CSV table of C-alpha atoms and ligand atoms in Angstrom, one decimal:
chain,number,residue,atom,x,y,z
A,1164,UNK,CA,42.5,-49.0,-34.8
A,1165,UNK,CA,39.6,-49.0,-32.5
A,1166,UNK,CA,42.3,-47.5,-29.7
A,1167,UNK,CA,42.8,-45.0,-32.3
A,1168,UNK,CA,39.0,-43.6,-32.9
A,1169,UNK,CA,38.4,-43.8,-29.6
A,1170,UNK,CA,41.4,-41.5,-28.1
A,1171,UNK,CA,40.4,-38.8,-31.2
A,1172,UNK,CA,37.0,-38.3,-29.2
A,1173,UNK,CA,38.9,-38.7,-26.0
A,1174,UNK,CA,40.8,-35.5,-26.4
A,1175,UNK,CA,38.2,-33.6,-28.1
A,1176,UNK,CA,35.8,-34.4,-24.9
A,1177,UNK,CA,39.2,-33.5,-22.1
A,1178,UNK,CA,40.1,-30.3,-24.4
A,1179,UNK,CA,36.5,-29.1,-24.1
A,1180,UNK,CA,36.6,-29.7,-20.4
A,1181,UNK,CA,39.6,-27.5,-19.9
A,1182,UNK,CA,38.0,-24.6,-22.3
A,1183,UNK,CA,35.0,-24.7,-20.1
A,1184,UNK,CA,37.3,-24.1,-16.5
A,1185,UNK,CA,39.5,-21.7,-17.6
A,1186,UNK,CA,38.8,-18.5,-16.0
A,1187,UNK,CA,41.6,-16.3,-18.1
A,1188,UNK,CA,43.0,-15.4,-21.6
A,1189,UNK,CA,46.5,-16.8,-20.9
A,1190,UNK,CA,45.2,-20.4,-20.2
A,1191,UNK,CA,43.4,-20.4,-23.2
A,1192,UNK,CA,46.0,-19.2,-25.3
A,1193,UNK,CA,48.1,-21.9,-23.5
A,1194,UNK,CA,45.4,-25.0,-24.1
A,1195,UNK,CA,45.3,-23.4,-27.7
A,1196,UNK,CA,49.2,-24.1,-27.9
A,1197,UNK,CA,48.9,-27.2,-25.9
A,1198,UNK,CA,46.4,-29.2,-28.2
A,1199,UNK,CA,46.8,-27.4,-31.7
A,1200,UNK,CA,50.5,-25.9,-31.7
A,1201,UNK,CA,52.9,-27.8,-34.0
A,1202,UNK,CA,54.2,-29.9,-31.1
A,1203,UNK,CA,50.5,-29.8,-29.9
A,1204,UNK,CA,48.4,-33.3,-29.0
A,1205,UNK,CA,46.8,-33.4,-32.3
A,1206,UNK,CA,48.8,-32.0,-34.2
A,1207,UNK,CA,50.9,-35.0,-32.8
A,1208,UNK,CA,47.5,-37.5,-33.6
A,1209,UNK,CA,47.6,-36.4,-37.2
A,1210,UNK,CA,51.2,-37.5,-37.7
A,1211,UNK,CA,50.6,-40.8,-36.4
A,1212,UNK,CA,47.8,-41.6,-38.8
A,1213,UNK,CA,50.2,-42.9,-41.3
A,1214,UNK,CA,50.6,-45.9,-38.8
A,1215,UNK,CA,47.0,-46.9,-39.6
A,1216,UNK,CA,46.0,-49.4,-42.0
A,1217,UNK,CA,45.7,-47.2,-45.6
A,1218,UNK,CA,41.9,-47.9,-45.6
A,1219,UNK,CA,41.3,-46.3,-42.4
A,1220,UNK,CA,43.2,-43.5,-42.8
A,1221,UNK,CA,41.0,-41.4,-45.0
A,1222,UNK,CA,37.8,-41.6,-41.7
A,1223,UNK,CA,40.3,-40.8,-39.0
A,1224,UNK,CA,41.9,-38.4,-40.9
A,1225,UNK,CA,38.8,-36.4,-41.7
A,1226,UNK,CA,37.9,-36.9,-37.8
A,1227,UNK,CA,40.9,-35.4,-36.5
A,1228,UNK,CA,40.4,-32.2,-39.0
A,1229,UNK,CA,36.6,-31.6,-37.9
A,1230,UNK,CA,37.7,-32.0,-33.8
A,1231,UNK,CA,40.7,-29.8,-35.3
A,1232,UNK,CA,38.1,-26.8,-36.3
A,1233,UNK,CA,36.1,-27.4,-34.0
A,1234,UNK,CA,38.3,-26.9,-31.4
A,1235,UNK,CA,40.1,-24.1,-32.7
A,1236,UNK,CA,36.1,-22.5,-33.1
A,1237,UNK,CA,35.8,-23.1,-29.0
A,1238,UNK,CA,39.4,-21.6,-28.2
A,1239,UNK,CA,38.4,-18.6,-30.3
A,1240,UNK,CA,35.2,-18.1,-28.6
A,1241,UNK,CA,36.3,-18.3,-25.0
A,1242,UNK,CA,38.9,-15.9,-25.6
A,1243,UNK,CA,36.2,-13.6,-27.1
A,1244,UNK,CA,34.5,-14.3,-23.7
A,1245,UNK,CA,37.6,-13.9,-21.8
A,1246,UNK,CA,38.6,-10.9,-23.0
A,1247,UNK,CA,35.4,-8.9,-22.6
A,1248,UNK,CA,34.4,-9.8,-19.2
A,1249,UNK,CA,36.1,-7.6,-16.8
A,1250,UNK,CA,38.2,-9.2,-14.3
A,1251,UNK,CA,37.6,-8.8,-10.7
A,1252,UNK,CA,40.6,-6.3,-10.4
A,1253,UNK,CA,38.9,-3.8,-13.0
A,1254,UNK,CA,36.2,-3.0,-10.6
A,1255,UNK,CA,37.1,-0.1,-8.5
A,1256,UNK,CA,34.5,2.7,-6.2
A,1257,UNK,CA,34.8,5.6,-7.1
A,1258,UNK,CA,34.7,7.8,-3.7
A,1259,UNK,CA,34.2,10.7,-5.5
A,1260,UNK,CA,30.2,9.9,-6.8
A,1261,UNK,CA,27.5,11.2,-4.8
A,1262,UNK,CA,25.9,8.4,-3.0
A,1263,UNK,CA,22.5,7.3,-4.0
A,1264,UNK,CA,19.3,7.9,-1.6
A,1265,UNK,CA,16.9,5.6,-1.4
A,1266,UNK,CA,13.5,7.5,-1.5
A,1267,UNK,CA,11.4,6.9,2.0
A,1268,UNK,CA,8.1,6.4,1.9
A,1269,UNK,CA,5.6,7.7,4.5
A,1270,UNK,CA,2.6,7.5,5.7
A,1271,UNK,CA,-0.4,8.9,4.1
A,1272,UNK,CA,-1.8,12.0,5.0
A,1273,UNK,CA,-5.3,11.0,6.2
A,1274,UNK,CA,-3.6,8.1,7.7
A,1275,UNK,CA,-1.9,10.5,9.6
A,1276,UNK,CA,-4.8,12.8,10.7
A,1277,UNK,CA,-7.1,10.0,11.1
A,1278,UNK,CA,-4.1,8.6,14.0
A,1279,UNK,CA,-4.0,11.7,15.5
A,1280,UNK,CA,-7.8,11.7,15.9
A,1281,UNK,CA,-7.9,8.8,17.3
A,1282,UNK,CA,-4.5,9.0,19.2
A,1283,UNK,CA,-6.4,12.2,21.3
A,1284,UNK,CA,-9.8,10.3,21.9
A,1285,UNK,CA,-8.0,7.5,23.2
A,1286,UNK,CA,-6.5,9.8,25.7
A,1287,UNK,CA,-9.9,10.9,26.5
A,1288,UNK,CA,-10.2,7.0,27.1
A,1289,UNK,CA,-12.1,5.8,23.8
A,1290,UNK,CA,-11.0,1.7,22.7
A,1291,UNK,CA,-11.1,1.3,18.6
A,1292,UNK,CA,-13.6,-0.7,17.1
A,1293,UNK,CA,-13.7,-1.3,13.4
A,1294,UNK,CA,-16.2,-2.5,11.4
A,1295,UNK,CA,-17.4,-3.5,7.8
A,1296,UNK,CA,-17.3,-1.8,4.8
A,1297,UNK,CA,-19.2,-3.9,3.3
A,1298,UNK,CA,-22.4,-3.6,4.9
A,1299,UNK,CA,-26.1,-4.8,5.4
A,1300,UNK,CA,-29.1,-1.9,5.1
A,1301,UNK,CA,-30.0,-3.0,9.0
A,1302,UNK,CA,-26.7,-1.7,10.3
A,1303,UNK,CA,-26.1,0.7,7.9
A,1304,UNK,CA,-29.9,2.5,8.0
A,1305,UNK,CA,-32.8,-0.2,9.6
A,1306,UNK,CA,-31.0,-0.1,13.2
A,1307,UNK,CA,-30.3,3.4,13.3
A,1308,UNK,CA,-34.0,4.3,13.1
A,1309,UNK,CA,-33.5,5.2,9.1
A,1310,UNK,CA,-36.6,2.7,8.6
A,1311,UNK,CA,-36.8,2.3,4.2
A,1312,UNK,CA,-38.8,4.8,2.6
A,1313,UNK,CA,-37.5,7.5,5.2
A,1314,UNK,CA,-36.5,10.9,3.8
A,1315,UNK,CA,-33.2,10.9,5.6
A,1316,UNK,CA,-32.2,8.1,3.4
A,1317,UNK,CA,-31.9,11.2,1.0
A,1318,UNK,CA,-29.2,12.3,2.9
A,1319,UNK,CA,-27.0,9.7,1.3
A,1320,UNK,CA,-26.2,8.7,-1.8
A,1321,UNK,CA,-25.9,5.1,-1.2
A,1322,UNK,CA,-23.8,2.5,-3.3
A,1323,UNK,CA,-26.6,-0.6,-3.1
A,1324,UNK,CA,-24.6,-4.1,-4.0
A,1325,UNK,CA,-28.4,-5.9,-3.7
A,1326,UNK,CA,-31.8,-4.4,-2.2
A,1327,UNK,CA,-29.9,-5.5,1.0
A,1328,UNK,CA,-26.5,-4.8,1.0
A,1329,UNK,CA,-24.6,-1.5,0.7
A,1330,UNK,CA,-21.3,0.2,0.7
A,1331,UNK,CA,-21.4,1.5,4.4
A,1332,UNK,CA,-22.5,5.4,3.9
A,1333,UNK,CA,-21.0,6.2,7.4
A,1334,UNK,CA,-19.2,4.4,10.3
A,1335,UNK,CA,-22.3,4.7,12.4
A,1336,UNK,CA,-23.3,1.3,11.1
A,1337,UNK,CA,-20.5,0.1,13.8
A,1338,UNK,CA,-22.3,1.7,17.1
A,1339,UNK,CA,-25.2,-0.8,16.6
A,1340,UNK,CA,-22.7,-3.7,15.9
A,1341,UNK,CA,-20.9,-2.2,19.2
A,1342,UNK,CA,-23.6,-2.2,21.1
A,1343,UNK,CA,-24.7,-5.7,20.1
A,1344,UNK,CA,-21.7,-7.0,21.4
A,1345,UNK,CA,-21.2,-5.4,24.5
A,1346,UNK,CA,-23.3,-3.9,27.9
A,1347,UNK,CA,-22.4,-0.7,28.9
A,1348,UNK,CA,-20.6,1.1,29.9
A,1349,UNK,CA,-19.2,1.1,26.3
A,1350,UNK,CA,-16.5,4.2,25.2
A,1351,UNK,CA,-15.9,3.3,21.6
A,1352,UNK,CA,-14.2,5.0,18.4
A,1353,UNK,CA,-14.3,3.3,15.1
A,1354,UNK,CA,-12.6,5.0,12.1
A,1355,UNK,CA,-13.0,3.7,8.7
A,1356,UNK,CA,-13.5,4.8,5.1
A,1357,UNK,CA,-17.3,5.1,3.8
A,1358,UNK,CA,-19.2,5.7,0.4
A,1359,UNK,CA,-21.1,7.8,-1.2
A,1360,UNK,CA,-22.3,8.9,-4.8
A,1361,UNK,CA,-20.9,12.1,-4.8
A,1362,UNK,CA,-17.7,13.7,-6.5
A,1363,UNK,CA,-15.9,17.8,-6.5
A,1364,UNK,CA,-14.0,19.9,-5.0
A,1365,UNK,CA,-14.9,18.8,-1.2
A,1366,UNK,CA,-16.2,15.0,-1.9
A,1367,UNK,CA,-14.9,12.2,-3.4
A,1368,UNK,CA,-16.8,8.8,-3.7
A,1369,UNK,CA,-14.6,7.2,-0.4
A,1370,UNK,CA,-14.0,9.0,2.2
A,1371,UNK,CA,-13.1,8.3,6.0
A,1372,UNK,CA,-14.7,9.2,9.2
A,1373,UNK,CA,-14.0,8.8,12.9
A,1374,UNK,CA,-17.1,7.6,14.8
A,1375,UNK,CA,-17.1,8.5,18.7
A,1376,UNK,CA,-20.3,6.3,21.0
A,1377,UNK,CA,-20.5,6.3,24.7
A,1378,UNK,CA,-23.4,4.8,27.1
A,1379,UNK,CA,-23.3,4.5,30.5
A,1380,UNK,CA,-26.1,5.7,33.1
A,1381,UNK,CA,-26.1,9.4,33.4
A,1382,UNK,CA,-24.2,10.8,30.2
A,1383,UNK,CA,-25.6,13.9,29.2
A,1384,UNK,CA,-24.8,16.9,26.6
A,1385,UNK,CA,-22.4,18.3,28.6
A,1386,UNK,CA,-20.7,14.9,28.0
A,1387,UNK,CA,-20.9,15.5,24.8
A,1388,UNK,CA,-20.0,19.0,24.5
A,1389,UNK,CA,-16.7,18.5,26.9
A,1390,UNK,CA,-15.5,15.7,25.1
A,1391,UNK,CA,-15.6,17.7,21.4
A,1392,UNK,CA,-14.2,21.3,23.0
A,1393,UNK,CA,-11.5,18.7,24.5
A,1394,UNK,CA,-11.0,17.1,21.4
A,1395,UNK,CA,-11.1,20.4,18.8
A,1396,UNK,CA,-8.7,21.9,21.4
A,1397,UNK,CA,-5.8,19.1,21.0
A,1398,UNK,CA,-7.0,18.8,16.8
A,1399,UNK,CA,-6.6,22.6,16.7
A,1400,UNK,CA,-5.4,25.1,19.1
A,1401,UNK,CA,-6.6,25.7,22.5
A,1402,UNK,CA,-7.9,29.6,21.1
A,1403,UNK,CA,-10.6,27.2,18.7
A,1404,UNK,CA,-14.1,28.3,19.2
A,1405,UNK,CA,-16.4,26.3,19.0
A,1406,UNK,CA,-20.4,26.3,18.5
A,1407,UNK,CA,-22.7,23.6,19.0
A,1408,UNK,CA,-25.8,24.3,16.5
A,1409,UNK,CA,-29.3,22.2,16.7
A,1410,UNK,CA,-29.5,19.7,14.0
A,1411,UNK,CA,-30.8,16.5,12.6
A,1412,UNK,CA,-30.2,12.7,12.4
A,1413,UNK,CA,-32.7,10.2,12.8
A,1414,UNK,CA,-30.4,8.2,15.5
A,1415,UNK,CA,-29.4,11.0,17.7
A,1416,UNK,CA,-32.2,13.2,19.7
A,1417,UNK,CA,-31.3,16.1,20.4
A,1418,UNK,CA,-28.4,16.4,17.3
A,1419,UNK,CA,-25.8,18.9,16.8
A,1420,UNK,CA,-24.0,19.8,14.2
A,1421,UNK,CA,-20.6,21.4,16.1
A,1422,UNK,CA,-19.0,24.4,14.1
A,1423,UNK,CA,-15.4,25.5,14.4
A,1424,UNK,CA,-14.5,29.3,13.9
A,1425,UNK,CA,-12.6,29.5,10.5
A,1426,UNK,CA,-9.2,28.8,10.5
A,1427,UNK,CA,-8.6,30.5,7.5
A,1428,UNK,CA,-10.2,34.0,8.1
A,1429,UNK,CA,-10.8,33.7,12.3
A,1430,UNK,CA,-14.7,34.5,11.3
A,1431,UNK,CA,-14.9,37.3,9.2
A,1432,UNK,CA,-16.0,35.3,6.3
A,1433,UNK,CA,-14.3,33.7,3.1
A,1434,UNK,CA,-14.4,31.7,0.5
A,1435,UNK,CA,-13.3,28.1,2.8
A,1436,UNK,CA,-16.4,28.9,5.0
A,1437,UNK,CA,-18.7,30.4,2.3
A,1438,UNK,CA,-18.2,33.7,4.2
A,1439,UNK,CA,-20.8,32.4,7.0
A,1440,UNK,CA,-17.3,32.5,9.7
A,1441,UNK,CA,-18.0,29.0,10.7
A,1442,UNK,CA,-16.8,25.7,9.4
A,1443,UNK,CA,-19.1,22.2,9.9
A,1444,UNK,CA,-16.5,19.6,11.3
A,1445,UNK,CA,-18.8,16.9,13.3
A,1446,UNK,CA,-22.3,15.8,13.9
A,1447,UNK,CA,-23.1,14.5,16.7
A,1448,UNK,CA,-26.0,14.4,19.6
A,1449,UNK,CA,-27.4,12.2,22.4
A,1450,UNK,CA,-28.4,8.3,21.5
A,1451,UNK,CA,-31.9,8.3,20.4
A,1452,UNK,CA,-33.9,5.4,22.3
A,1453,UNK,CA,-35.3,4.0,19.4
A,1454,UNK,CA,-31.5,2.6,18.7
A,1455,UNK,CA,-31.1,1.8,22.3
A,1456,UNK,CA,-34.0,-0.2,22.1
A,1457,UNK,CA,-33.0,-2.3,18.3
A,1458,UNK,CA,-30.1,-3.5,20.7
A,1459,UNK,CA,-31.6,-4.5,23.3
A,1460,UNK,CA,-30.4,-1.5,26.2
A,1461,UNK,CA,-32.7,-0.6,28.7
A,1462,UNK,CA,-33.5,2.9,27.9
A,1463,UNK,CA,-34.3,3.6,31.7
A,1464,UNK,CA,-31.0,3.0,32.5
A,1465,UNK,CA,-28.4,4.2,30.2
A,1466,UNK,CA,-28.3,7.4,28.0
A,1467,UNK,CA,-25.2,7.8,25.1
A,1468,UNK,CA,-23.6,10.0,23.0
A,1469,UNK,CA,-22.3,9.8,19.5
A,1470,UNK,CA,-20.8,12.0,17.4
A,1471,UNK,CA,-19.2,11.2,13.9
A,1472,UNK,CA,-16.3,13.3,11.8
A,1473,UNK,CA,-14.9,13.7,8.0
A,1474,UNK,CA,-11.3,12.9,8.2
A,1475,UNK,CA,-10.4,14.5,5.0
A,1476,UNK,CA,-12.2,17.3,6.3
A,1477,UNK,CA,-10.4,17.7,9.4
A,1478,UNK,CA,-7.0,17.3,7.1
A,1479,UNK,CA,-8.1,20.1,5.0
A,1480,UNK,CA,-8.7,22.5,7.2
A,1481,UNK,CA,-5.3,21.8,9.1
A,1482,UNK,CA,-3.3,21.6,5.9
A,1483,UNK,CA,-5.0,24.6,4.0
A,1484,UNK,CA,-6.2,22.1,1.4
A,1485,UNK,CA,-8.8,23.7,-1.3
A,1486,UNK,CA,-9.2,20.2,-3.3
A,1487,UNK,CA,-10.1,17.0,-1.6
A,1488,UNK,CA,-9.5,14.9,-4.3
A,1489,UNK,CA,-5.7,15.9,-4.0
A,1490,UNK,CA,-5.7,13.2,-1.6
A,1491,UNK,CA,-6.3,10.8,-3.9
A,1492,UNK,CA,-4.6,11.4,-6.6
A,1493,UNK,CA,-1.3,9.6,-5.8
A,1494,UNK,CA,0.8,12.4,-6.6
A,1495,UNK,CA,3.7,12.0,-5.1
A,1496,UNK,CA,4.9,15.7,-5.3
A,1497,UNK,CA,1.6,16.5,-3.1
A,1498,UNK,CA,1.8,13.5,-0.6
A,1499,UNK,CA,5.7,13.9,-0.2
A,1500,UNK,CA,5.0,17.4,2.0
A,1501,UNK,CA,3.6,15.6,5.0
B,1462,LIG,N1,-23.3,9.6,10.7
B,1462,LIG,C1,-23.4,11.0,10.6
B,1462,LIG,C2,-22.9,11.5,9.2
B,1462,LIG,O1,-22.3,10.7,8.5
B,1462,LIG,C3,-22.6,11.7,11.6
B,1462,LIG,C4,-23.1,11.4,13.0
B,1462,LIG,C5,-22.5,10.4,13.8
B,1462,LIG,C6,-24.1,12.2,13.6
B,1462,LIG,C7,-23.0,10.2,15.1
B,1462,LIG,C8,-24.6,12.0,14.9
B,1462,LIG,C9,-24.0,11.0,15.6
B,1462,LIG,O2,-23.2,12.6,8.8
């Protein structure tokens, strides 16, 4: 009796395993045969029940009928699962279909310009320097001879964290960490993404800007002026005209601000240069000693030149761009075209 019971479950778990392996129709339709045909194994069981004692008949009996459903549920499923699941020799390629691209990215556009700014200074035989953009009023103003309370500060529209700390309002802030660091002679770049309060058609809140600083003993304007005609030449064309017109920062004495001819209209005036001819592309000028001096250089010895450019700007002008904030944007139509 016990024998009996015990073989019922036996075949119920071994049929189960066999449902579970098969990987086709066919064997399942064979198991199905195999365990619940009329010669099947219990099929078989249930004829034999009438060698039990009567009073265990009626249990075993109603045993053998629930594994006998049940199994005949599982044989129906798996051929349900079978049946639907494509076998290996339906899948085919199709030569014919056009092959899928997959879609390149690229580099941004001011990342672009702002490498091929630097790529020319480096020529010129500038290192890169980069520095925080997160940044502390001393580097960013205090340093530069922008003491608090000075007008220039007006300049700017500065993001303030604290009374202290600001978002950096130009990449200057680096030539006094620069100079902190090292004794000249010191040929730096730094290029770098600044802030300030201000939002149209030609600014957006961050921007990026290539700062240029050089001290040694003996660098003068002409320095300066060779270098940027150098540069504007390789940024430009070689037929760029350039004009070097007295200006004002508080950490550069003399300062220029260096004009380019408009590329648009070659100077006779339109809307990209508010019909004055010129376009503003850098500021620059010669070191002022009071910065030399708030890092420690002996103003005897060394003179230096700096000079400091809108990146966006630069990629406008090149690109015939009327809207900086196209930049921005993310549009993938616009930034797919450089
Ligand atoms: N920092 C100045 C600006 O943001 C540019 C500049 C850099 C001018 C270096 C002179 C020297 O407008």
């Amino acid at each position: 009796m016990e024998k009996v019971e015990k073989t019922i479950e036996q075949i119920y778990e071994e049929a189960f395993k066999e449902i579970k392996f098969a990987t086709d129709s066919e064997s399942i339709k064979a198991l199905s045969i195999r365990y619940l045909g009329r010669k099947g194994i219990i099929t078989n069981f249930l004829r034999n029940i009438s060698n039990l004692p009567p009073e265990k008949r009626p249990e075993v009996g109603k045993r053998v009928n629930e594994v006998k459903k049940s199994l005949d549920k599982a044989f129906k499923h798996a051929l349900k699962r079978l049946e639907t699941k494509p076998s290996q020799k339906d899948y085919r390629i199709d030569v014919s279909l056009p092959g899928r691209t997959i879609q390149q990215g690229s580099l941004h556009p001011i990342t672009q310009i702002t490498w091929q700014i630097c790529e020319i200074l480096e020529k010129i035989g500038f290192d890169i320097a980069e520095g925080p953009e997160v940044e502390t009023d001393h580097y960013n103003f205090e340093a530069l001879n922008i003491p608090k309370n000075h007008p220039a500060r007006d300049m700017q529209d500065t993001f303030y964290i604290s009374d202290n700390i600001v978002l950096r309002t130009h990449t200057s802030s680096i030539q006094v960490r620069i100079m902190e660091k090292l004794t000249p002679p010191v040929r730096v770049i730094a290029p770098g993404k600044v802030y300030r309060c201000d939002s149209d058609l030609t600014h957006t809140p961050m921007f990026h800007q290539v700062e240029g600083l050089m001290v040694d003993e003996g660098i003068s304007f002409g320095d300066l002026k060779g270098i940027l005609t150098t540069f504007i030449h390789h940024m430009f064309d070689e037929k760029t005209t350039l004009r070097f017109r007295p200006s004002f920062f508080p950490f550069t004495e003399p300062s220029a601000e260096v004009d380019i001819l408009c590329v648009m209209c070659r100077g006779k005036g339109c809307r990209v240069c508010s019909h004055t001819g010129w376009l503003e592309v850098i500021g620059a000028g010669m070191v002022h000693p009071a910065v030399f001096e708030n890092v420690g250089y002996d103003t005897t010895r060394y003179t230096g030149l700096a000079f400091g450019m809108g990146v966006e700007r630069i990629a406008m002008l090149k690109y015939g761009i009327d809207d900086i904030r196209k930049f921005f944007e993310n549009d993938s139509r616009f930034l797919r075209q450089f």
